[in-house]
Amino acid sequence: MRTKPSLRAIPAVEKLLQALGPTGLPRAVVVAQVRREVARLRAATAIPAFAVVVAQLQAQLAALRRGRIQAVINGTGVILHTNLGRAPLGPAVVETLGAIAANYNNLEYDLATGERGHRAQYLEHNLALLCGAEAATVVNNCAAALVLILRHFTRGGRREVVISRGELVQIGGGFRIPEILASSGAQLREVGTTNKTHLDDYAAAVGPTTALILKVHRSNFFMGGFVEAPATEPLAALARAKRIPFVEDLGSGAVVRTEALGGLDHEPTPAEVLRRGVELVCCSGDKLLGGPQAGLIAGKRKLVTALKRDPFFRALRCDKLILAALQTTVDLYLDRPDKSSRGGVPVLNMLCVPPTDLQQRAEQLVARLDDLPLTASVGAGTAQVGGGTLPRAELESVTLDLVPRALALPEFAARLRHGAPPVIGYVAGGRFKLDLRTVFPLQDDALETAIRQSVTAPASGS
Ligand SMILES: *Cc1c(COP(=O)(O)O)cnc(C)c1O
């Protein structure tokens, strides 16, 4: 006689699907999950009750749903949160995206002649203008820009890239300058020391095998004390005298005076470093520029043209949606250079919103949450720029502080993360905090609803 794992029968796939009801997931995904669960039960020593199997499946499907890319409310106070998609885009950019996505467009079509045209000609022209450069172009991200530049200019007998030991940095996860160099076929020629590098160090290192001089902006950390590096101008003169390109990886891509935005440090702009003699600069589109993910390259026309002719450029080129979003972002800056561009670029807006505005919103939210089983109060917080930029910047901010009466803080935080839309905050000083600097005023209603649901919902997990 065969020993049965249990007296209960394994539920049929069809019956489980029926019991699950609408799941908000494609049917094939649900069927695959149900089949996996049924297969698991076949191998199990005991079969749970039907209702338990259904509840387990609901939890598994909820976990799958949570993995979908979806809009979230960012209450962390980190403006360029890499895990939360860096820069959110403003209404003008979103409108462009909708129009270009839903229609044919003149991506590579010349409307004047009715013949094939140049991809992103208008954007490249305006980007060059914004960067004070002879020419500019765009690739997928700043890492791609740097790889393209390194691959292109290190070839033949000239493979050495001269860089200061103080700039062999790691940016975010998996982006280390020495590794990027190695993977591009370049040879690292380190000069100077961690804290001090002199012009003479560069001069002594440059020789017949030097491909280029690279400067990398220390975007995500600060070095103080006994520190020295040569100014850009004499380094540029050295590169010119040796007839090698002088490249700077700026990272952040700020094009406005960051010191005018609520007391931040000065962040070098592409225009500024090009003026000082850098020949080619690269930076991100979705950091302080506040646009879509992209790698901006600007500088001498000869060098930019050469990069665009490199066959590898084709593998790094941007999609029409990115180009369109970037085009609108660049135009916003060109049209209304300082103050008023903030309206169209949420990142700039969040950087300079006055705490009094945040205070007002926090007070309103506290009043609106009055009837709930939790203590809501207005708190203080420190927002950060994030995205590996302006590491020393601490922006005074205002938080909505919540302490639910019947829920532990981790459970409360989990319920908010699992809500619709998910809300992300942090726990500090025995409170759950939501920094209102990174919550858009338009999200206050949704935030209230999410908080309401999280304290009244029966259990988490769905
Ligand atoms: C952020 C950063 C990068 C990488 O930019 P991505 O657009 O994320 O690829 C490269 N260099 C510097 C100096 C940076 O700050």
XYZ file of C-alpha atoms and ligand atoms in Angstrom:
477
model
C 0.000 0.000 0.000
C 1.302 3.475 -0.951
C 1.662 5.957 1.869
C -0.234 9.137 1.012
C 1.367 12.416 2.107
C -1.952 13.421 3.684
C -5.607 12.694 3.413
C -6.224 15.923 1.559
C -6.097 15.947 -2.207
C -3.850 18.382 -4.025
C -6.100 21.212 -5.247
C -6.693 21.444 -8.989
C -5.081 24.338 -10.854
C -8.441 25.424 -12.313
C -10.099 25.481 -8.899
C -7.282 27.544 -7.414
C -7.436 30.040 -10.275
C -11.141 30.455 -9.680
C -10.686 30.949 -5.957
C -7.975 33.561 -6.501
C -10.297 35.865 -8.442
C -8.885 39.033 -10.055
C -5.197 39.453 -9.201
C -4.065 42.459 -11.223
C -1.435 40.264 -12.887
C -1.390 38.764 -16.398
C -3.200 35.420 -16.436
C -0.132 33.536 -17.640
C 1.829 34.807 -14.654
C -0.880 33.668 -12.243
C -1.168 30.256 -13.925
C 2.606 29.772 -13.754
C 2.620 30.623 -10.050
C -0.291 28.281 -9.324
C 1.445 25.441 -11.214
C 4.672 26.008 -9.271
C 2.709 25.880 -6.013
C 0.846 22.705 -7.027
C 4.163 21.059 -7.993
C 5.570 22.038 -4.609
C 2.551 20.491 -2.874
C 3.046 17.214 -4.779
C 6.461 16.918 -3.177
C 5.257 18.051 0.257
C 4.631 15.693 3.166
C 1.345 17.330 4.121
C -1.248 19.259 2.136
C -2.686 22.322 3.873
C -6.388 23.179 3.732
C -7.642 24.676 0.472
C -8.140 28.131 2.029
C -4.567 28.091 3.330
C -3.206 27.228 -0.111
C -5.214 30.104 -1.596
C -3.931 32.529 1.067
C -0.329 31.444 0.418
C -0.832 31.984 -3.294
C -2.321 35.435 -2.671
C 0.788 36.358 -0.684
C 3.075 35.045 -3.448
C 1.149 37.000 -6.079
C 1.326 40.134 -3.921
C 5.106 39.707 -3.773
C 5.196 39.404 -7.569
C 3.028 42.523 -7.945
C 5.347 44.491 -5.691
C 8.268 43.726 -8.003
C 6.650 45.619 -10.840
C 8.141 49.057 -11.557
C 5.526 51.437 -10.192
C 5.189 54.958 -8.895
C 6.032 55.335 -5.200
C 5.855 58.210 -2.738
C 9.378 59.095 -1.624
C 9.356 60.203 1.999
C 13.065 59.520 2.536
C 14.171 63.104 1.939
C 16.822 61.882 -0.510
C 16.131 63.927 -3.639
C 18.172 61.914 -6.150
C 17.519 58.461 -4.687
C 19.185 55.980 -7.031
C 17.029 53.124 -5.709
C 13.918 55.217 -6.360
C 14.795 56.148 -9.939
C 16.804 59.356 -9.384
C 15.215 62.434 -10.979
C 11.437 62.590 -11.383
C 10.411 64.512 -14.515
C 8.259 67.628 -14.662
C 4.933 68.145 -16.473
C 6.416 69.648 -19.660
C 8.765 66.678 -20.053
C 6.005 64.181 -19.334
C 3.811 65.845 -21.949
C 6.588 65.503 -24.551
C 7.031 61.849 -23.619
C 3.338 61.146 -24.167
C 3.246 62.861 -27.550
C 6.424 61.228 -28.875
C 5.590 57.789 -27.499
C 2.144 57.664 -29.088
C 3.097 58.971 -32.533
C 5.594 58.734 -35.338
C 8.229 61.445 -35.136
C 11.117 63.004 -37.049
C 13.810 61.155 -35.081
C 15.987 60.681 -38.172
C 13.948 62.528 -40.762
C 14.663 65.989 -42.111
C 11.339 67.810 -42.409
C 12.983 70.497 -44.607
C 14.167 68.148 -47.359
C 11.941 65.130 -46.809
C 15.029 62.965 -46.589
C 16.943 61.099 -43.951
C 18.088 63.467 -41.202
C 20.469 63.457 -38.285
C 19.319 61.860 -35.059
C 18.838 64.362 -32.235
C 20.300 67.271 -34.196
C 18.227 69.896 -32.378
C 19.000 68.421 -28.956
C 22.728 68.252 -29.670
C 22.725 71.862 -30.837
C 20.910 73.109 -27.738
C 22.878 70.922 -25.362
C 26.099 72.383 -26.764
C 24.677 75.855 -26.181
C 23.750 74.982 -22.585
C 27.246 73.592 -21.963
C 29.031 76.462 -23.687
C 30.580 73.853 -25.986
C 31.346 73.660 -29.705
C 29.441 70.385 -29.893
C 27.615 67.871 -27.750
C 26.027 64.440 -27.934
C 24.226 61.946 -25.733
C 24.577 58.266 -24.800
C 22.810 55.994 -22.304
C 24.438 57.206 -19.094
C 27.581 58.828 -17.814
C 29.289 55.452 -17.344
C 28.674 54.698 -21.032
C 29.994 58.139 -21.978
C 33.203 57.500 -20.091
C 33.669 54.010 -21.567
C 33.119 55.394 -25.081
C 35.645 58.186 -24.525
C 38.244 55.821 -23.045
C 37.810 53.182 -25.744
C 37.971 55.708 -28.516
C 40.997 57.669 -27.409
C 43.110 54.779 -26.103
C 44.288 52.823 -29.090
C 47.399 51.625 -30.818
C 50.554 52.549 -28.941
C 48.754 55.167 -26.855
C 46.831 53.389 -24.121
C 47.772 55.184 -20.941
C 45.261 57.317 -19.121
C 46.882 59.672 -16.643
C 44.784 60.206 -13.537
C 45.415 61.410 -9.996
C 45.398 58.824 -7.198
C 42.955 61.126 -5.430
C 40.405 60.533 -8.184
C 40.375 56.727 -8.460
C 36.908 56.736 -7.027
C 33.960 54.398 -6.746
C 30.602 55.862 -7.677
C 27.549 53.948 -6.522
C 27.469 50.182 -6.918
C 29.842 48.661 -9.422
C 31.255 51.826 -10.963
C 34.932 52.053 -10.100
C 37.157 54.254 -12.192
C 40.080 51.761 -12.308
C 37.731 48.958 -13.405
C 36.021 51.130 -16.025
C 39.461 51.982 -17.385
C 40.542 48.357 -17.474
C 37.341 47.210 -19.165
C 37.796 49.904 -21.813
C 41.244 48.579 -22.721
C 42.958 51.594 -21.187
C 46.036 51.415 -18.997
C 45.864 53.260 -15.754
C 48.752 55.623 -15.090
C 48.252 56.835 -11.539
C 49.977 60.014 -10.453
C 50.384 61.804 -7.143
C 49.016 60.548 -3.844
C 45.561 60.192 -2.352
C 45.543 63.707 -0.936
C 48.118 65.611 -3.004
C 48.828 65.662 -6.698
C 50.965 68.349 -8.363
C 51.199 69.551 -11.928
C 54.736 68.096 -12.038
C 53.323 64.641 -11.268
C 51.178 64.861 -14.383
C 53.996 66.364 -16.467
C 56.379 63.560 -15.488
C 53.835 60.873 -16.372
C 52.856 62.144 -19.810
C 54.868 60.519 -22.572
C 54.607 58.912 -26.007
C 52.224 56.201 -24.709
C 49.807 58.639 -23.057
C 46.349 58.619 -24.595
C 44.694 61.292 -22.480
C 44.544 63.080 -19.151
C 41.422 62.297 -17.147
C 39.995 64.263 -14.268
C 37.159 62.721 -12.271
C 34.985 64.886 -10.086
C 34.819 63.583 -6.520
C 31.071 63.748 -6.620
C 30.144 61.490 -3.728
C 32.733 62.307 -1.092
C 34.597 65.259 0.275
C 38.284 65.582 0.957
C 39.544 68.272 3.300
C 42.712 69.130 5.220
C 46.160 68.590 3.669
C 44.828 68.402 0.140
C 46.074 69.747 -3.162
C 45.414 69.270 -6.840
C 46.538 71.409 -9.775
C 44.039 73.890 -11.173
C 42.355 72.969 -14.415
C 44.046 75.698 -16.500
C 47.706 74.576 -16.185
C 46.652 70.958 -16.629
C 44.839 71.982 -19.812
C 47.964 73.797 -21.000
C 50.009 70.644 -20.371
C 47.555 68.498 -22.365
C 47.573 71.009 -25.235
C 51.369 71.140 -25.285
C 51.504 67.338 -25.427
C 48.680 67.203 -27.982
C 46.525 64.809 -25.991
C 42.853 65.197 -25.058
C 41.992 66.481 -21.619
C 38.767 64.912 -20.371
C 36.757 65.526 -17.212
C 34.056 63.257 -15.814
C 31.825 65.654 -13.892
C 29.147 63.197 -12.832
C 26.432 65.401 -11.419
C 25.567 67.510 -14.452
C 24.574 70.669 -12.622
C 24.108 73.493 -15.119
C 22.883 76.145 -12.688
C 24.743 77.768 -9.802
C 24.042 75.238 -7.054
C 25.269 77.690 -4.417
C 22.183 79.788 -5.226
C 19.927 76.857 -4.306
C 19.484 76.912 -0.551
C 23.131 77.139 0.527
C 24.574 74.136 -1.321
C 28.258 73.795 -2.200
C 29.301 74.979 -5.620
C 29.124 72.146 -8.126
C 31.210 72.652 -11.276
C 29.172 72.972 -14.476
C 30.184 71.694 -17.928
C 30.396 75.293 -19.231
C 32.710 76.263 -16.414
C 35.220 73.431 -16.838
C 35.211 73.755 -20.633
C 35.987 77.445 -20.226
C 38.964 76.492 -18.080
C 40.394 74.384 -20.868
C 38.907 70.900 -20.490
C 38.316 69.616 -24.022
C 35.664 67.009 -23.367
C 33.320 66.702 -20.427
C 30.792 64.004 -19.538
C 28.024 63.980 -16.946
C 24.707 62.328 -16.039
C 21.297 63.425 -17.287
C 19.380 62.233 -14.229
C 21.392 63.731 -11.389
C 21.430 67.500 -10.790
C 20.301 68.268 -14.338
C 17.045 66.637 -13.299
C 16.341 64.932 -16.623
C 16.077 61.334 -17.848
C 18.895 58.789 -17.517
C 21.492 59.813 -20.065
C 25.199 60.468 -20.465
C 25.951 63.936 -21.770
C 29.163 64.564 -23.676
C 30.210 68.109 -24.576
C 33.361 69.810 -25.798
C 35.551 70.331 -28.857
C 33.690 69.621 -32.087
C 36.552 67.514 -33.481
C 36.466 65.192 -30.470
C 32.666 64.912 -30.263
C 32.472 64.165 -34.006
C 35.121 61.477 -33.643
C 33.171 59.833 -30.816
C 29.969 59.844 -32.848
C 31.767 58.093 -35.712
C 33.049 55.322 -33.450
C 31.092 52.120 -34.229
C 30.699 51.587 -30.493
C 28.645 54.807 -30.271
C 25.819 52.955 -32.040
C 25.616 50.476 -29.166
C 25.232 53.251 -26.620
C 22.787 55.525 -28.382
C 19.614 56.682 -26.633
C 16.066 55.813 -27.479
C 13.655 58.440 -28.886
C 11.815 58.815 -25.564
C 15.006 59.670 -23.704
C 16.085 62.076 -26.421
C 12.700 63.787 -26.359
C 12.677 64.056 -22.556
C 16.202 65.425 -22.524
C 15.396 67.866 -25.319
C 12.539 69.375 -23.291
C 14.685 69.465 -20.136
C 17.513 71.279 -21.935
C 15.041 73.739 -23.482
C 13.583 74.520 -20.059
C 17.034 75.598 -18.893
C 17.750 77.591 -22.050
C 14.408 79.315 -21.980
C 14.292 80.338 -18.338
C 17.817 80.060 -17.015
C 17.607 80.603 -13.293
C 14.587 80.840 -11.077
C 11.689 79.920 -13.300
C 13.207 76.724 -14.758
C 12.645 75.245 -11.294
C 8.954 74.904 -12.010
C 9.719 72.511 -14.845
C 12.557 70.622 -13.173
C 11.301 68.957 -9.974
C 14.823 68.282 -8.680
C 15.623 72.009 -8.639
C 12.271 72.765 -7.104
C 12.802 70.258 -4.276
C 16.276 71.659 -3.617
C 15.002 75.158 -2.941
C 11.503 74.791 -1.509
C 11.441 76.803 1.742
C 10.898 74.832 4.991
C 7.966 77.140 5.840
C 6.025 75.655 2.890
C 6.794 72.154 4.133
C 5.800 73.129 7.663
C 2.399 74.271 6.433
C 1.751 71.031 4.579
C 2.884 68.967 7.565
C 0.470 70.826 9.861
C -2.394 70.256 7.442
C -1.616 66.538 7.234
C -1.427 66.231 11.009
C -4.883 67.804 11.267
C -6.281 65.502 8.589
C -5.009 62.380 10.386
C -6.606 63.453 13.653
C -9.226 60.673 13.765
C -6.770 57.775 13.300
C -5.354 55.470 15.985
C -1.918 57.039 15.752
C 0.004 60.043 17.008
C 0.863 62.411 14.172
C 3.143 65.392 14.662
C 5.350 67.783 12.720
C 9.006 66.860 13.014
C 12.384 68.045 11.810
C 14.530 66.225 9.286
C 17.577 66.622 7.105
C 17.067 66.075 3.415
C 19.967 65.051 1.191
C 20.729 65.630 -2.462
C 21.707 61.978 -2.978
C 22.653 60.259 -6.236
C 26.290 60.554 -5.257
C 26.272 64.338 -5.488
C 26.967 67.141 -3.023
C 27.823 64.727 -0.180
C 28.126 67.506 2.395
C 24.783 69.118 1.662
C 22.279 68.919 4.487
C 18.987 70.563 3.688
C 16.867 71.577 6.625
C 13.563 69.826 6.174
C 10.197 69.068 7.758
C 8.811 65.598 8.419
C 5.432 64.115 9.164
C 6.092 61.939 12.233
C 3.804 59.010 12.911
C 3.538 56.574 15.808
C 0.653 54.110 15.423
C -0.950 52.985 18.676
C -1.533 49.326 17.891
C 1.241 48.562 15.400
C 4.979 48.136 15.780
C 6.941 50.600 13.603
C 8.461 47.929 11.300
C 4.978 46.494 10.630
C 3.612 49.995 9.992
C 6.494 50.757 7.603
C 5.894 47.445 5.795
C 2.181 48.166 5.381
C 2.955 51.568 3.886
C 5.491 50.011 1.507
C 2.904 47.423 0.470
C 0.153 49.999 -0.076
C -1.075 51.565 -3.290
C 0.843 53.694 -3.961
C 3.740 52.385 -1.865
C 5.017 54.966 0.612
C 8.670 54.901 1.676
C 9.858 56.641 4.817
C 12.325 55.967 7.599
C 12.334 55.228 11.303
C 14.243 57.531 13.657
C 13.876 58.418 17.320
C 11.056 55.921 17.796
C 8.919 57.445 15.025
C 8.099 56.679 11.455
C 9.111 59.777 9.490
C 8.129 61.070 6.073
C 10.256 63.931 4.779
C 7.912 66.241 2.901
C 10.660 67.785 0.776
C 10.588 64.759 -1.521
C 6.803 64.273 -1.371
C 5.144 66.398 -4.057
C 2.337 68.633 -2.734
C 0.057 66.921 -5.270
C 0.701 63.619 -3.438
C -0.575 64.818 -0.056
C -4.069 63.386 -0.663
C -2.688 60.009 -1.754
C -0.360 60.051 1.228
C -3.241 60.647 3.621
C -5.210 57.790 2.047
C -2.227 55.424 2.232
C -1.655 56.207 5.918
C -5.364 55.766 6.624
C -5.404 52.341 4.920
C -2.235 51.165 6.614
C -3.586 51.700 10.141
C -7.049 50.373 9.407
C -6.176 47.396 7.153
C -6.657 43.999 8.834
C -3.241 42.544 8.016
C -0.248 43.207 5.834
C 0.894 41.152 2.869
C -1.690 41.964 0.209
C 27.335 59.309 -11.047
C 28.656 59.405 -11.688
C 28.947 58.570 -12.780
C 27.984 57.557 -13.307
O 26.895 58.189 -13.927
P 25.671 57.324 -14.514
O 24.895 58.328 -15.308
O 24.934 56.807 -13.334
O 26.239 56.255 -15.344
C 30.194 58.699 -13.347
N 31.091 59.569 -12.884
C 30.838 60.393 -11.837
C 31.901 61.343 -11.373
C 29.603 60.338 -11.206
O 29.335 61.146 -10.178
